[in-house]
Coordinates of C-alpha atoms and ligand atoms in Angstrom, one line a residue:
M1 CA 3.5 -20.0 -2.8
P2 CA 2.4 -18.6 1.0
D3 CA -0.7 -19.8 2.3
R4 CA -0.9 -16.0 3.9
P5 CA -2.5 -13.0 1.6
I6 CA 0.3 -10.6 0.0
I7 CA 0.2 -7.3 1.4
L8 CA 1.6 -5.3 -0.7
T9 CA 2.9 -1.9 0.9
G10 CA 4.6 1.5 -0.2
F11 CA 4.3 5.4 -0.9
M12 CA 1.7 6.5 -2.9
G13 CA 2.7 6.2 -6.9
S14 CA 4.8 3.0 -6.1
G15 CA 2.5 1.1 -8.1
K16 CA 0.6 -1.2 -5.1
S17 CA -2.9 -1.3 -7.7
S18 CA -0.8 -2.1 -10.5
V19 CA 1.9 -4.3 -9.3
G20 CA -0.8 -6.2 -7.2
K21 CA -3.3 -7.3 -10.0
V22 CA -0.7 -9.0 -12.1
L23 CA 0.7 -10.6 -9.4
A24 CA -2.9 -11.9 -8.2
E25 CA -3.5 -13.1 -12.0
K26 CA -0.4 -15.4 -11.7
L27 CA -1.4 -16.5 -8.2
S28 CA -4.5 -17.2 -9.7
C29 CA -6.4 -15.4 -6.7
R30 CA -8.2 -12.5 -5.8
F31 CA -7.3 -8.7 -5.7
I32 CA -8.4 -6.5 -3.4
D33 CA -7.7 -2.4 -3.2
L34 CA -7.8 -1.3 0.3
D35 CA -8.8 1.7 -1.1
A36 CA -11.8 0.8 -3.0
E37 CA -12.9 -1.6 -0.4
I38 CA -13.2 1.8 2.0
V39 CA -14.9 3.8 -0.6
A40 CA -17.6 1.1 -0.7
A41 CA -17.9 0.7 2.9
A42 CA -18.3 5.0 2.9
G43 CA -20.1 5.3 -0.2
L44 CA -17.8 8.7 -0.1
S45 CA -14.6 9.2 -2.6
I46 CA -11.0 8.9 -0.3
N47 CA -11.3 12.7 -1.3
E48 CA -15.0 13.3 0.1
I49 CA -13.8 11.7 3.5
F50 CA -10.4 13.5 3.7
A51 CA -12.4 16.8 3.3
R52 CA -16.0 16.0 5.5
D53 CA -14.2 13.8 8.6
G54 CA -10.9 14.3 8.5
E55 CA -7.6 12.0 8.0
D56 CA -8.1 10.8 11.4
A57 CA -11.5 9.8 10.6
F58 CA -10.2 8.0 6.9
R59 CA -7.2 5.9 9.1
G60 CA -10.4 4.4 11.4
L61 CA -12.1 2.8 8.2
E62 CA -8.6 2.2 6.9
C63 CA -8.6 0.4 10.2
A64 CA -11.1 -1.6 10.3
Q65 CA -11.5 -2.4 6.0
L66 CA -8.2 -4.6 6.5
E67 CA -8.8 -5.9 9.5
R68 CA -12.1 -7.1 8.2
I69 CA -10.5 -8.3 4.9
L70 CA -7.5 -9.6 7.2
S71 CA -9.4 -11.6 9.1
S72 CA -12.0 -13.6 6.3
G73 CA -8.1 -15.9 6.4
E74 CA -8.6 -16.1 2.1
E75 CA -5.5 -16.4 0.4
C76 CA -5.5 -12.9 -2.3
V77 CA -3.4 -10.8 -2.8
I78 CA -3.6 -7.1 -1.1
A79 CA -2.9 -3.2 -2.1
T80 CA -3.0 -0.8 1.0
G81 CA -2.9 2.9 0.4
G82 CA 0.4 4.3 1.5
G83 CA -0.4 5.4 5.3
V84 CA -1.7 2.1 6.2
V85 CA 1.5 1.3 8.6
I86 CA 1.3 4.7 10.3
R87 CA -1.3 2.7 12.6
Q88 CA 1.2 0.6 15.1
Q89 CA -2.2 -2.0 14.7
N90 CA -2.2 -2.0 11.4
R91 CA 1.5 -3.2 11.3
E92 CA 0.9 -5.6 13.6
L93 CA -1.5 -7.1 11.6
M94 CA -0.7 -7.6 8.6
R95 CA 2.8 -9.1 10.2
K96 CA 0.8 -11.6 12.0
R97 CA -1.5 -12.6 9.1
G98 CA 0.2 -11.7 5.9
V99 CA 3.4 -11.5 3.6
I100 CA 4.2 -7.8 3.4
V101 CA 6.0 -6.7 0.5
N102 CA 7.2 -3.2 0.4
L103 CA 7.4 -1.4 -3.3
K104 CA 10.5 1.0 -3.3
V105 CA 10.1 4.1 -5.3
T106 CA 12.3 7.5 -5.1
L107 CA 10.8 11.2 -4.9
E108 CA 11.5 11.2 -8.2
Q109 CA 9.6 8.5 -9.4
V110 CA 6.7 9.6 -7.4
L111 CA 6.7 13.2 -8.3
D112 CA 6.6 11.7 -11.5
R113 CA 3.8 9.2 -11.5
L114 CA 1.4 11.2 -9.8
Q115 CA 1.9 14.2 -11.0
G116 CA -1.8 16.5 -12.4
C117 CA -3.6 13.6 -9.6
S118 CA -6.5 15.2 -7.7
D119 CA -7.5 11.7 -6.2
R120 CA -4.5 11.9 -3.6
P121 CA -5.9 14.5 -0.7
L122 CA -2.5 14.3 1.0
L123 CA -0.9 15.8 -1.9
A124 CA -3.1 19.0 -3.1
G125 CA -1.4 22.4 -2.6
E126 CA 1.1 24.2 -4.3
K127 CA 3.7 22.7 -1.5
A128 CA 2.8 19.2 -2.8
P129 CA 6.5 18.0 -3.7
E130 CA 8.2 18.8 0.2
R131 CA 4.9 17.1 1.7
V132 CA 6.0 14.3 -0.4
R133 CA 9.6 14.5 1.0
V134 CA 9.1 15.1 4.6
L135 CA 5.8 12.5 4.0
M136 CA 8.8 9.8 2.3
E137 CA 11.1 10.3 5.2
G138 CA 8.9 9.9 7.7
R139 CA 7.4 6.9 6.6
E140 CA 10.6 5.3 5.3
Q141 CA 11.0 2.8 8.4
L142 CA 8.0 1.8 8.4
Y143 CA 8.1 0.2 5.2
A144 CA 10.8 -1.1 6.5
D145 CA 10.1 -3.3 8.3
A146 CA 8.8 -5.6 5.2
D147 CA 9.1 -9.1 4.4
I148 CA 10.5 -8.6 1.1
R149 CA 11.6 -5.4 -0.4
I150 CA 11.8 -4.4 -3.8
D151 CA 12.9 -1.5 -5.8
T152 CA 11.0 -0.9 -8.2
N153 CA 13.2 1.9 -9.9
G154 CA 14.0 1.0 -13.4
K155 CA 11.3 -2.0 -13.5
S156 CA 7.9 -2.1 -15.3
V157 CA 4.7 -3.9 -13.7
E158 CA 5.5 -7.1 -14.9
D159 CA 8.9 -7.3 -14.1
V160 CA 8.4 -6.1 -10.1
A161 CA 5.6 -8.6 -10.3
A162 CA 8.2 -11.1 -11.9
V163 CA 10.9 -10.0 -9.0
I164 CA 8.2 -10.9 -6.2
L165 CA 7.1 -14.3 -7.5
C166 CA 10.7 -15.3 -7.3
R167 CA 11.2 -13.8 -3.6
L168 CA 8.2 -15.8 -2.5
K169 CA 9.3 -18.5 -3.7
G170 CA 12.4 -18.0 -1.5
L171 CA 10.6 -16.9 1.3
S172 CA 8.4 -20.9 0.7
A173 CA 11.4 -23.0 0.1
Ligands
S3P1 C1 -2.3 7.6 1.3 C2 -2.7 6.9 0.4 C3 -3.4 6.9 -0.5 C4 -4.6 6.9 0.6 C5 -4.8 8.3 1.0 C6 -4.0 7.7 1.7 C7 -1.1 8.2 2.1 O1 -3.2 5.6 -1.2 O2 -5.1 5.4 0.7 O3 -5.2 8.9 -0.5 O4 -1.0 8.1 3.2 O5 -0.1 7.2 2.1 P1 -2.4 5.5 -2.8 O6 -1.4 4.9 -1.7 O7 -3.1 3.7 -3.2 O8 -2.2 5.9 -3.6

């Protein structure tokens, strides 16, 4: 297994947190949820940060927490927020310090999974489906820049974790 953190990237609803927990358990290491670290550090929910200070402020906190976690050198599994790839600084840091595993989802999967969810400020409002499509398209290239990409369509959380483990073995072979 790699001696660097495993960093899960992917759009909202791609299953990063669920898969990350299973993966960390299988690798006997700590699971870290980047959004949860941001919430803990700010003392505010993601919705509150966006509403009070705006997306830029959220991205600043995201960047700071990612840097803090990756500087620790701990071997862990990190589930990032879907927008972590937006900042070049984050992309460079993740590439340098970790193994990037991207979970690919389809637009249909995302819309299905995030239906009725109220804790994603970027998906609030009636135009959400169109916004999801545009956001996904805009980020596709950034997500593609990963060490491993997994197509999650039709796979359970356990399946995805098993495929990642297999691919990680391939990387270190
Ligand atoms: C975001 C994804 C969210 C969270 C924030 C912004 C994004 O995390 O960080 O709402 O820009 O895609 P999840 O991908 O865990 O939902």
